[in-house]
Coordinates of C-alpha atoms in Angstrom, one line a residue:
Chain A
X1 CA 13.8 19.8 12.8
X2 CA 13.5 18.8 16.5
X3 CA 10.5 16.7 17.4
X4 CA 7.8 18.4 19.4
X5 CA 6.6 16.5 22.4
X6 CA 3.2 14.8 21.9
X7 CA 0.1 16.7 23.2
X8 CA -2.2 14.5 25.2
X9 CA -4.4 17.2 26.8
X10 CA -8.0 16.9 25.6
X11 CA -8.7 20.6 26.2
X12 CA -6.0 21.7 23.7
X13 CA -7.1 19.2 21.0
X14 CA -10.9 19.6 21.1
X15 CA -10.9 21.7 17.9
X16 CA -9.7 18.9 15.7
X17 CA -12.7 17.9 13.7
X18 CA -12.6 14.2 14.7
X19 CA -12.1 14.9 18.4
X20 CA -14.8 17.5 18.4
X21 CA -17.2 15.0 16.7
X22 CA -16.6 12.1 19.0
X23 CA -16.5 14.1 22.2
X24 CA -19.7 16.0 21.1
X25 CA -21.3 12.7 20.3
X26 CA -20.4 10.7 23.5
X27 CA -17.7 12.0 25.9
X28 CA -17.5 8.8 27.8
X29 CA -16.4 6.9 24.6
X30 CA -13.1 8.8 24.5
X31 CA -10.5 7.5 27.0
X32 CA -7.6 9.6 25.7
X33 CA -6.2 11.6 22.8
X34 CA -2.7 12.1 21.5
X35 CA -1.4 14.5 18.9
X36 CA 2.1 13.5 17.8
X37 CA 4.1 14.2 14.6
X38 CA 1.1 15.8 13.0
X39 CA -1.1 12.8 13.5
X40 CA -4.2 12.6 15.6
X41 CA -4.9 9.6 17.7
X42 CA -8.2 9.0 19.7
X43 CA -8.3 6.2 22.2
X44 CA -11.8 4.8 22.1
X45 CA -13.5 2.6 24.7
X46 CA -13.9 -0.9 23.4
X47 CA -17.7 -0.9 23.7
X48 CA -18.2 2.1 21.4
X49 CA -15.9 1.5 18.5
X50 CA -18.6 0.7 15.9
X51 CA -20.8 3.6 16.9
X52 CA -17.8 5.9 17.0
X53 CA -17.0 4.9 13.4
X54 CA -20.6 5.6 12.4
X55 CA -20.5 9.0 14.1
X56 CA -17.3 9.9 12.3
X57 CA -18.5 8.6 9.0
X58 CA -21.8 10.6 9.2
X59 CA -20.2 13.8 10.5
X60 CA -21.7 16.6 8.3
X61 CA -18.8 19.0 8.8
X62 CA -15.9 16.6 8.1
X63 CA -17.1 13.1 7.1
X64 CA -14.4 10.5 7.7
X65 CA -15.9 8.4 5.0
X66 CA -13.0 6.1 4.0
X67 CA -11.4 3.3 6.0
X68 CA -7.7 3.2 5.1
X69 CA -6.5 0.4 7.4
X70 CA -7.2 -1.8 10.3
X71 CA -4.3 -3.4 12.1
X72 CA -3.1 -4.4 15.6
X73 CA -0.1 -4.1 17.9
X74 CA 0.8 -6.6 20.5
X75 CA 2.4 -5.2 23.7
X76 CA 3.1 -8.6 25.3
X77 CA 3.7 -9.0 28.3
X78 CA 2.1 -5.7 29.2
X79 CA -1.7 -5.4 29.9
X80 CA -3.9 -4.4 28.1
X81 CA -2.0 -6.5 25.6
X82 CA -3.6 -5.7 22.2
X83 CA -4.1 -2.4 20.6
X84 CA -6.4 -2.5 17.5
X85 CA -5.7 0.5 15.3
X86 CA -8.0 2.0 12.7
X87 CA -6.9 4.6 10.2
X88 CA -9.7 6.8 8.8
X89 CA -9.5 9.3 6.0
X90 CA -11.8 12.1 5.1
X91 CA -11.9 12.2 1.3
X92 CA -13.7 15.6 1.1
X93 CA -11.6 17.3 3.7
X94 CA -8.3 15.4 3.3
X95 CA -8.0 14.7 7.0
X96 CA -6.7 11.6 8.7
X97 CA -7.5 10.3 12.2
X98 CA -6.3 7.2 14.0
X99 CA -8.6 5.3 16.4
X100 CA -7.2 2.9 19.0
X101 CA -8.9 0.4 21.2
X102 CA -7.1 -1.5 24.0
X103 CA -7.9 -5.2 24.5
X104 CA -7.0 -7.6 27.3
X105 CA -5.2 -10.8 26.6
X106 CA -8.0 -12.7 28.5
X107 CA -10.7 -11.9 25.9
X108 CA -9.3 -10.3 22.8
X109 CA -12.6 -9.6 21.1
X110 CA -14.1 -6.5 19.6
X111 CA -17.2 -5.6 17.6
X112 CA -16.6 -5.8 13.8
X113 CA -17.0 -2.7 11.7
X114 CA -17.8 -4.5 8.5
X115 CA -21.4 -3.2 8.8
X116 CA -20.0 0.4 8.5
X117 CA -17.4 -0.3 5.8
X118 CA -17.7 -3.6 4.0
X119 CA -14.0 -3.1 3.2
X120 CA -13.0 -3.8 6.8
X121 CA -13.7 -7.5 6.0
X122 CA -10.2 -8.5 4.8
X123 CA -8.4 -6.3 7.3
X124 CA -10.2 -7.8 10.2
X125 CA -9.7 -11.3 8.9
X126 CA -6.0 -10.5 8.7
X127 CA -5.9 -9.2 12.3
X128 CA -7.7 -12.3 13.4
X129 CA -5.3 -14.6 11.5
X130 CA -2.1 -13.0 12.6
X131 CA -3.0 -11.8 16.1
X132 CA -5.9 -14.0 17.2
X133 CA -8.2 -11.0 17.9
X134 CA -11.9 -11.9 17.4
X135 CA -14.3 -9.6 15.7
X136 CA -17.9 -10.3 16.8
X137 CA -20.4 -9.9 14.0
X138 CA -17.9 -10.4 11.2
X139 CA -19.6 -12.3 8.3
X140 CA -16.7 -14.7 7.6
X141 CA -14.1 -14.7 10.3
X142 CA -11.5 -17.3 9.0
X143 CA -7.8 -17.3 8.4
X144 CA -6.9 -15.4 5.3
X145 CA -3.1 -15.5 4.8
X146 CA -2.0 -18.5 6.8
X147 CA -3.2 -22.1 6.0
X148 CA -6.5 -23.1 7.6
X149 CA -4.8 -25.6 9.9
X150 CA -2.0 -23.4 11.1
X151 CA -1.4 -23.3 14.8
X152 CA -0.8 -20.0 16.6
X153 CA -0.9 -16.4 15.5
X154 CA 2.4 -15.4 14.0
X155 CA 2.5 -11.7 14.6
X156 CA 2.1 -12.1 18.4
X157 CA 5.3 -11.2 20.2
X158 CA 5.5 -14.6 22.0
X159 CA 5.6 -16.3 18.6
X160 CA 9.2 -16.9 17.6
X161 CA 10.4 -15.2 14.4
X162 CA 11.7 -18.5 13.0
X163 CA 8.4 -20.2 13.9
X164 CA 8.0 -23.4 15.9
X165 CA 10.1 -26.1 14.5
Chain B
X1 CA -2.3 -34.4 5.6
X2 CA -5.0 -31.9 6.3
X3 CA -3.3 -29.2 4.2
X4 CA -3.5 -31.3 1.1
X5 CA -7.3 -31.5 1.3
X6 CA -8.3 -27.9 2.2
X7 CA -11.9 -27.7 3.3
X8 CA -14.1 -26.3 0.5
X9 CA -15.0 -22.8 1.5
X10 CA -17.7 -22.3 -1.1
X11 CA -20.6 -24.8 -1.5
X12 CA -23.1 -24.6 -4.4
X13 CA -26.2 -22.9 -3.2
X14 CA -28.7 -24.6 -5.5
X15 CA -28.9 -27.6 -7.8
X16 CA -28.3 -25.8 -11.1
X17 CA -25.1 -24.2 -10.1
X18 CA -21.6 -25.6 -9.9
X19 CA -18.3 -24.6 -8.3
X20 CA -15.4 -23.7 -10.6
X21 CA -11.9 -23.4 -9.2
X22 CA -9.7 -20.8 -11.0
X23 CA -6.1 -20.7 -10.1
X24 CA -3.8 -20.5 -8.2
X25 CA -1.8 -21.4 -11.3
X26 CA -3.7 -19.5 -13.9
X27 CA -2.0 -17.2 -16.3
X28 CA -4.6 -14.4 -16.0
X29 CA -4.4 -14.2 -12.2
X30 CA -1.1 -12.3 -12.2
X31 CA 0.6 -14.5 -9.8
X32 CA -1.0 -17.0 -7.4
X33 CA -4.5 -15.8 -6.9
X34 CA -7.1 -18.5 -6.4
X35 CA -10.7 -17.6 -7.2
X36 CA -13.7 -19.8 -6.3
X37 CA -16.6 -19.2 -8.6
X38 CA -20.1 -20.5 -8.3
X39 CA -21.4 -20.5 -11.9
X40 CA -24.8 -21.0 -13.4
X41 CA -24.0 -21.9 -17.0
X42 CA -21.7 -19.0 -18.1
X43 CA -22.9 -16.6 -15.4
X44 CA -21.1 -16.0 -12.2
X45 CA -23.4 -16.3 -9.2
X46 CA -20.9 -15.9 -6.4
X47 CA -17.2 -15.3 -6.2
X48 CA -14.7 -15.7 -3.5
X49 CA -11.0 -14.8 -3.9
X50 CA -8.6 -17.0 -1.8
X51 CA -5.2 -15.6 -1.1
X52 CA -2.2 -16.3 1.0
X53 CA -0.1 -18.5 -1.4
X54 CA 2.7 -15.9 -1.4
X55 CA 2.7 -15.1 2.3
X56 CA 6.3 -14.8 3.5
X57 CA 5.8 -13.0 6.9
X58 CA 7.6 -9.8 5.9
X59 CA 5.9 -7.9 8.7
X60 CA 7.3 -10.3 11.3
X61 CA 10.7 -10.3 9.7
X62 CA 10.9 -6.5 9.9
X63 CA 10.5 -6.7 13.7
X64 CA 13.8 -8.6 13.9
X65 CA 15.8 -6.2 11.6
X66 CA 17.5 -2.8 12.2
X67 CA 15.6 0.1 10.6
X68 CA 18.0 0.3 7.6
X69 CA 17.9 -3.5 7.0
X70 CA 14.1 -3.3 6.3
X71 CA 14.7 -1.3 3.1
X72 CA 15.5 -4.3 0.9
X73 CA 12.5 -6.2 2.3
X74 CA 10.2 -3.4 1.1
X75 CA 11.3 -4.0 -2.5
X76 CA 10.1 -7.6 -2.3
X77 CA 6.6 -6.7 -1.3
X78 CA 5.6 -5.2 -4.6
X79 CA 8.2 -6.2 -7.2
X80 CA 6.7 -4.0 -9.9
X81 CA 7.1 -0.7 -8.0
X82 CA 10.1 -1.2 -5.6
X83 CA 10.9 2.5 -5.4
X84 CA 7.4 3.5 -4.2
X85 CA 7.7 1.0 -1.4
X86 CA 11.2 2.2 -0.6
X87 CA 10.0 5.8 -0.5
X88 CA 7.0 5.1 1.7
X89 CA 9.1 3.2 4.2
X90 CA 11.9 5.8 4.4
X91 CA 9.4 8.7 4.6
X92 CA 7.7 6.9 7.6
X93 CA 11.1 6.4 9.4
X94 CA 12.1 10.0 8.6
X95 CA 8.9 11.2 10.1
X96 CA 9.6 9.2 13.2
X97 CA 13.1 10.7 13.5
X98 CA 12.1 14.2 12.5
X99 CA 14.6 14.3 9.7
X100 CA 14.8 17.1 7.1
X101 CA 15.7 15.8 3.6
X102 CA 17.7 17.9 1.2
X103 CA 15.8 19.2 -1.9
X104 CA 17.9 17.3 -4.4
X105 CA 17.2 14.0 -2.8
X106 CA 13.4 14.8 -2.7
X107 CA 13.4 15.6 -6.4
X108 CA 15.4 12.5 -7.3
X109 CA 12.9 10.5 -5.3
X110 CA 10.0 12.1 -7.3
X111 CA 11.7 11.5 -10.6
X112 CA 12.4 7.8 -9.8
X113 CA 8.9 7.3 -8.4
X114 CA 7.3 8.5 -11.6
X115 CA 9.5 6.3 -13.6
X116 CA 8.5 3.4 -11.4
X117 CA 4.8 4.3 -12.0
X118 CA 5.4 4.2 -15.7
X119 CA 7.2 0.9 -15.4
X120 CA 4.4 -0.6 -13.3
X121 CA 1.6 0.7 -15.6
X122 CA 3.4 -0.7 -18.6
X123 CA 3.5 -4.2 -17.1
X124 CA -0.2 -3.8 -16.2
X125 CA -1.1 -2.6 -19.7
X126 CA 0.8 -5.3 -21.5
X127 CA -0.5 -8.2 -19.3
X128 CA -4.1 -6.8 -19.1
X129 CA -4.3 -6.5 -22.9
X130 CA -2.8 -10.0 -23.3
X131 CA -5.5 -11.4 -20.9
X132 CA -8.2 -10.0 -23.1
X133 CA -6.5 -11.2 -26.3
X134 CA -4.5 -8.3 -27.7
X135 CA -1.1 -9.9 -27.8
X136 CA 0.9 -7.2 -29.6
X137 CA 0.6 -4.5 -26.9
X138 CA 2.6 -6.7 -24.6
X139 CA 5.7 -6.6 -26.8
X140 CA 5.4 -2.8 -27.3
X141 CA 5.1 -2.2 -23.6
X142 CA 8.0 -4.3 -22.6
X143 CA 10.2 -2.5 -25.1
X144 CA 9.8 0.7 -23.1
X145 CA 9.9 -1.0 -19.8
X146 CA 13.3 -2.5 -20.7
X147 CA 14.7 1.0 -21.1
X148 CA 13.3 2.0 -17.7
X149 CA 14.8 -1.1 -16.1
X150 CA 18.2 -0.2 -17.6
X151 CA 17.9 3.3 -16.1
X152 CA 17.2 1.7 -12.7
X153 CA 20.3 -0.5 -13.2
X154 CA 22.3 2.6 -13.9
X155 CA 21.4 4.3 -10.6
X156 CA 21.2 1.3 -8.3
X157 CA 23.0 -1.6 -9.9
X158 CA 19.7 -3.6 -9.9
X159 CA 17.0 -3.9 -12.5
X160 CA 14.1 -4.8 -10.1
X161 CA 15.1 -5.0 -6.5
X162 CA 16.6 -1.5 -6.4
X163 CA 16.8 -0.7 -2.6
X164 CA 18.0 2.7 -3.7
X165 CA 16.5 5.0 -1.1
X166 CA 18.0 5.3 2.4
X167 CA 16.7 6.7 5.6
X168 CA 17.9 10.3 5.3
X169 CA 18.4 10.5 1.5
X170 CA 19.4 8.2 -1.3
X171 CA 22.3 5.8 -1.5
X172 CA 24.5 7.3 -4.3
X173 CA 24.7 10.2 -6.7
X174 CA 23.2 9.1 -10.1
X175 CA 26.0 8.3 -12.5
X176 CA 27.1 10.5 -15.4
X177 CA 24.7 10.3 -18.3
X178 CA 21.7 9.3 -16.3
X179 CA 19.8 12.5 -16.7
X180 CA 20.5 12.6 -20.4
X181 CA 19.1 9.2 -20.8
X182 CA 16.0 10.0 -18.8
X183 CA 15.6 13.2 -21.0
X184 CA 15.9 11.1 -24.1
X185 CA 13.2 8.7 -22.8
X186 CA 10.9 11.5 -21.8
X187 CA 11.3 12.9 -25.4
X188 CA 10.0 9.9 -27.2
X189 CA 7.7 8.2 -24.7
X190 CA 4.6 10.3 -25.4
X191 CA 4.7 9.1 -28.9
X192 CA 4.9 5.5 -27.7
X193 CA 1.8 6.1 -25.6
X194 CA 0.0 7.1 -28.8
X195 CA 1.1 3.8 -30.3
X196 CA -0.5 1.8 -27.5
X197 CA -3.6 3.9 -27.7
X198 CA -3.8 3.3 -31.5
X199 CA -3.8 -0.4 -30.8
X200 CA -6.4 -0.3 -28.1
X201 CA -8.5 2.8 -27.3
X202 CA -10.5 3.0 -30.5
X203 CA -10.4 -0.8 -31.2
X204 CA -13.9 -2.2 -31.5
X205 CA -13.0 -5.5 -30.0
X206 CA -11.2 -3.9 -27.1
X207 CA -14.2 -1.6 -26.5
X208 CA -16.7 -4.5 -26.6
X209 CA -14.6 -6.4 -24.0
X210 CA -14.1 -3.5 -21.7
X211 CA -17.0 -0.9 -22.0
X212 CA -19.7 -1.5 -19.5
X213 CA -17.9 -4.5 -18.0
X214 CA -17.3 -5.0 -14.3
X215 CA -19.0 -1.8 -13.3
X216 CA -18.6 -0.4 -9.8
X217 CA -20.3 2.7 -8.3
X218 CA -18.4 5.3 -6.3
X219 CA -20.2 4.4 -3.1
X220 CA -19.2 0.7 -3.5
X221 CA -15.6 1.6 -4.3
X222 CA -15.3 3.9 -1.2
X223 CA -17.1 1.4 1.1
X224 CA -14.8 -1.5 0.0
X225 CA -11.7 0.5 0.5
X226 CA -10.6 0.8 -3.1
X227 CA -7.9 3.3 -3.9
X228 CA -5.9 4.5 -6.9
X229 CA -7.1 4.2 -10.4
X230 CA -9.7 1.6 -9.3
X231 CA -11.3 4.4 -7.2
X232 CA -10.7 7.2 -9.7
X233 CA -12.2 5.1 -12.5
X234 CA -15.5 5.3 -10.5
X235 CA -15.3 9.1 -10.4
X236 CA -13.9 9.8 -6.9
X237 CA -11.3 12.6 -7.2
X238 CA -8.5 11.8 -4.8
X239 CA -4.8 11.5 -5.4
X240 CA -2.5 11.6 -2.4
X241 CA 0.3 13.2 -4.4
X242 CA -1.9 16.3 -4.9
X243 CA -4.1 16.2 -1.8
X244 CA -1.6 15.2 0.9
X245 CA 1.7 15.9 -0.7
X246 CA 4.9 14.2 0.4
X247 CA 8.5 14.5 -0.9
X248 CA 7.9 17.9 -2.6
X249 CA 5.0 16.8 -4.8
X250 CA 3.4 20.1 -4.1
X251 CA 6.0 21.8 -6.3
X252 CA 4.9 19.8 -9.4
X253 CA 2.0 20.6 -11.8
X254 CA 0.0 17.6 -12.9
X255 CA -3.7 16.7 -13.5
X256 CA -5.4 13.8 -11.8
X257 CA -7.3 11.8 -14.5
X258 CA -10.8 10.8 -13.5
X259 CA -13.4 8.7 -15.3
X260 CA -17.0 8.5 -14.3
X261 CA -18.2 5.2 -15.8
X262 CA -16.6 2.8 -13.3
X263 CA -16.0 0.0 -15.8
X264 CA -12.9 -1.7 -17.1
X265 CA -12.5 0.9 -19.9
X266 CA -12.7 3.7 -17.4
X267 CA -9.9 2.3 -15.3
X268 CA -7.9 1.7 -18.5
X269 CA -8.3 5.3 -19.5
X270 CA -7.3 6.5 -16.1
X271 CA -4.1 4.6 -16.1
X272 CA -3.2 5.5 -19.7
X273 CA -3.7 9.2 -18.9
X274 CA -1.6 8.8 -15.8
X275 CA 1.2 7.6 -18.0
X276 CA 1.1 11.0 -19.8
X277 CA 1.0 12.9 -16.5
X278 CA 3.9 10.9 -15.1
X279 CA 6.1 11.6 -18.0
X280 CA 5.2 15.3 -17.5
X281 CA 6.3 15.2 -13.9
X282 CA 9.6 13.4 -14.9
X283 CA 10.3 16.3 -17.3
X284 CA 9.6 18.9 -14.6
X285 CA 11.9 17.1 -12.2
X286 CA 14.7 17.1 -14.8
X287 CA 14.3 20.8 -15.6
X288 CA 14.1 22.0 -12.0
X289 CA 16.5 19.5 -10.4
X290 CA 18.2 21.5 -7.5
X291 CA 21.9 21.3 -6.7
X292 CA 23.2 20.2 -3.3
X293 CA 23.7 17.2 -1.1
X294 CA 21.7 14.0 -1.5
X295 CA 21.8 12.9 2.2
X296 CA 20.6 14.7 5.3
X297 CA 23.1 16.0 7.7
X298 CA 22.4 13.5 10.5
X299 CA 25.7 11.7 11.4
X300 CA 24.2 9.1 13.7
X301 CA 21.6 8.0 11.1
X302 CA 23.0 8.5 7.6
X303 CA 26.1 6.5 6.6
X304 CA 29.1 8.7 6.0
X305 CA 30.8 9.1 2.7
X306 CA 33.5 6.7 1.9
X307 CA 36.0 9.5 1.5
X308 CA 35.3 10.9 5.0
X309 CA 35.6 7.5 6.5
X310 CA 39.2 7.3 5.3
X311 CA 40.2 10.7 6.7
X312 CA 38.0 11.3 9.8
X313 CA 37.9 9.2 12.9
X314 CA 34.3 10.3 13.8
X315 CA 33.0 9.1 10.5
X316 CA 34.6 5.8 10.9
X317 CA 33.1 5.4 14.3
X318 CA 29.6 6.4 13.1
X319 CA 29.8 4.0 10.3
X320 CA 30.8 1.2 12.6
X321 CA 28.0 2.0 15.1
X322 CA 25.3 2.3 12.4
X323 CA 26.3 -1.0 10.9
X324 CA 26.7 -3.0 14.1
X325 CA 24.0 -1.4 16.4
X326 CA 21.7 0.4 14.0
X327 CA 20.3 3.8 15.1
X328 CA 17.7 4.3 17.8
X329 CA 14.4 5.9 16.8
X330 CA 12.4 8.0 19.3
X331 CA 9.3 6.4 20.8
X332 CA 6.2 7.0 18.7
X333 CA 4.1 5.8 15.8
X334 CA 3.4 7.1 12.3
X335 CA 1.2 6.2 9.4
X336 CA 2.7 7.4 6.2
X337 CA 0.8 6.9 2.9
X338 CA 1.9 7.5 -0.6
X339 CA 0.1 7.1 -3.9
X340 CA 1.6 3.9 -5.4
X341 CA 0.7 2.9 -9.0
X342 CA -2.1 0.8 -7.5
X343 CA -3.4 3.2 -4.8
X344 CA -2.8 4.1 -1.2
X345 CA 0.3 2.3 0.0
X346 CA 0.7 3.0 3.7
X347 CA 3.3 2.1 6.3
X348 CA 2.3 2.1 9.9
X349 CA 5.5 1.9 12.1
X350 CA 5.6 1.8 15.9
X351 CA 8.9 2.5 17.6
X352 CA 9.7 1.6 21.2
X353 CA 12.9 3.6 21.2
X354 CA 15.3 0.9 20.1
X355 CA 17.1 0.3 16.8
X356 CA 14.5 -2.2 15.6
X357 CA 10.9 -1.4 14.7
X358 CA 8.4 -2.7 17.2
X359 CA 5.8 -3.2 14.6
X360 CA 5.7 -2.5 10.8
X361 CA 2.4 -2.8 9.1
X362 CA 2.0 -2.3 5.4
X363 CA -1.4 -1.1 4.2
X364 CA -1.4 -2.7 0.8
X365 CA -3.5 -1.1 -1.9
X366 CA -4.1 -4.4 -3.8
X367 CA -5.3 -6.1 -0.6
X368 CA -8.2 -3.7 -0.3
X369 CA -8.8 -3.4 -4.1
X370 CA -9.1 -7.2 -4.3
X371 CA -12.3 -7.0 -2.2
X372 CA -14.0 -5.2 -5.0
X373 CA -13.8 -8.2 -7.3
X374 CA -17.0 -10.0 -6.2
X375 CA -19.0 -6.7 -6.6
X376 CA -17.7 -6.3 -10.1
X377 CA -18.1 -9.9 -11.3
X378 CA -21.2 -11.3 -9.7
X379 CA -24.1 -11.6 -12.2
X380 CA -21.8 -11.2 -15.1
X381 CA -20.2 -13.7 -17.6
X382 CA -17.3 -15.9 -16.7
X383 CA -15.1 -14.3 -19.4
X384 CA -15.5 -10.9 -17.8
X385 CA -13.8 -12.2 -14.6
X386 CA -10.4 -12.1 -16.5
X387 CA -11.0 -8.6 -17.6
X388 CA -12.0 -7.5 -14.1
X389 CA -9.0 -9.1 -12.5
X390 CA -6.7 -7.3 -15.0
X391 CA -8.4 -4.0 -14.5
X392 CA -7.7 -3.7 -10.7
X393 CA -4.0 -4.4 -11.4
X394 CA -3.1 -6.7 -8.5
X395 CA 0.3 -7.8 -7.4
X396 CA 0.0 -10.9 -5.2
X397 CA 3.4 -10.2 -3.5
X398 CA 1.9 -7.1 -2.1
X399 CA -1.4 -8.7 -1.1
X400 CA 0.1 -11.6 0.7
X401 CA 3.3 -10.0 2.1

């Protein structure tokens, strides 16, 4: 089964329920799309992430009502360095979509989506703990896995695998 | 020594309440969960779970390993369902590679995954009942669990850390007599479930401790990211095996048990019925087991057979290259989710085209399920906290990773 090349053309993908919803809601919020290995990715502008989540959650046709996961990828030394990744699931329609937001290393901060899904709380704390990405509006942004007095953010690529000795 | 005096993260809100620390070394927390409770007499006013005591940095370790070297690490995330984690990881890598897996390997994976589910649910049932005070059930459950662990030992040589699945198939053919043993087990196991149910389901003490305790509505459960029996116990009908099938699950017939009440008893009933469905899937897998190879035909990715290595030069070269350099995976990213005994287990893998994963993230079902605890317990009695913790079936190894 050879791999099909990813599709990044917005025109071809606008029939996907998530793309149709976000583009219909606010076209300038979408900075790109990608369809690869049967998975839909929407690149969302940093300023709109919380509202885009609300728009997808309240979509009457295909409500993406469940937040599966929030995580982050560090592309050090490239810029924009961080990529915050959200995986949403539509329980009624059994669809998945991935939202991605790019963040610069100068100010890795993004609006929290805990007001949309309270379950984002732990996931965002984990990303803050391991990557040092700040979530504005988070009710309790503290380290969750590492000790309170730990220095550095272990999943950053410039953090050695063996740790600092 | 700042780490010896951690700053208190919960302060009493008023004069009549006090802070009670539960764990991390507490027998009912199933590992090393620490819970901070603000109590007013016997009533829990606020609750805050504190985790991280088992954090081993597995996600960071994965980035320094070849793709095939990550498989043993996935066992250690959730030590009660190693095969589910193996499966989720190898499915994700196979999706990245675009590999087609032979039917026999897929059916064996289903068979072993359902045995793993039974194994995990038996540990949950035994310890959950023991927390609430029904000691006998524990011994009954571990009797059957022992048989499953022996079957795992037969196929993989290990009782718990099996590492049996490989990218592109499974490691070895199951040994002679394995299928007969599973058939034997599938024959008598439904009767054993009746035995557990006789001890618990109609038992008035069990019902008083579980019915109406730690309730959670469907909206709360969805909002907090709960999955698996914790979500289905609140009446939400979703099971990834049926709704987004992977590894040939679409070829099996099974029901998805749902309860509407959203209390500890509802979650208990969901899991006990899942035991019956799982043993049904095991029986279907035994009856319809296809013939054929157990590894995909992908010479650069799948290790060659021992016999071929001794007779064919190419096989020897491929073996040497896979072991020393790994195999390169095309650039891309996938999110693969499977229905683990605890809920949605997901692996998000990013590849940069080299032989080592750029990023591996595990979406742990327990990590999200744990967030539901304060919703369940606040406003209720202290003794119900133990029942609530047992009912969401947490494994701290998976939460902390």
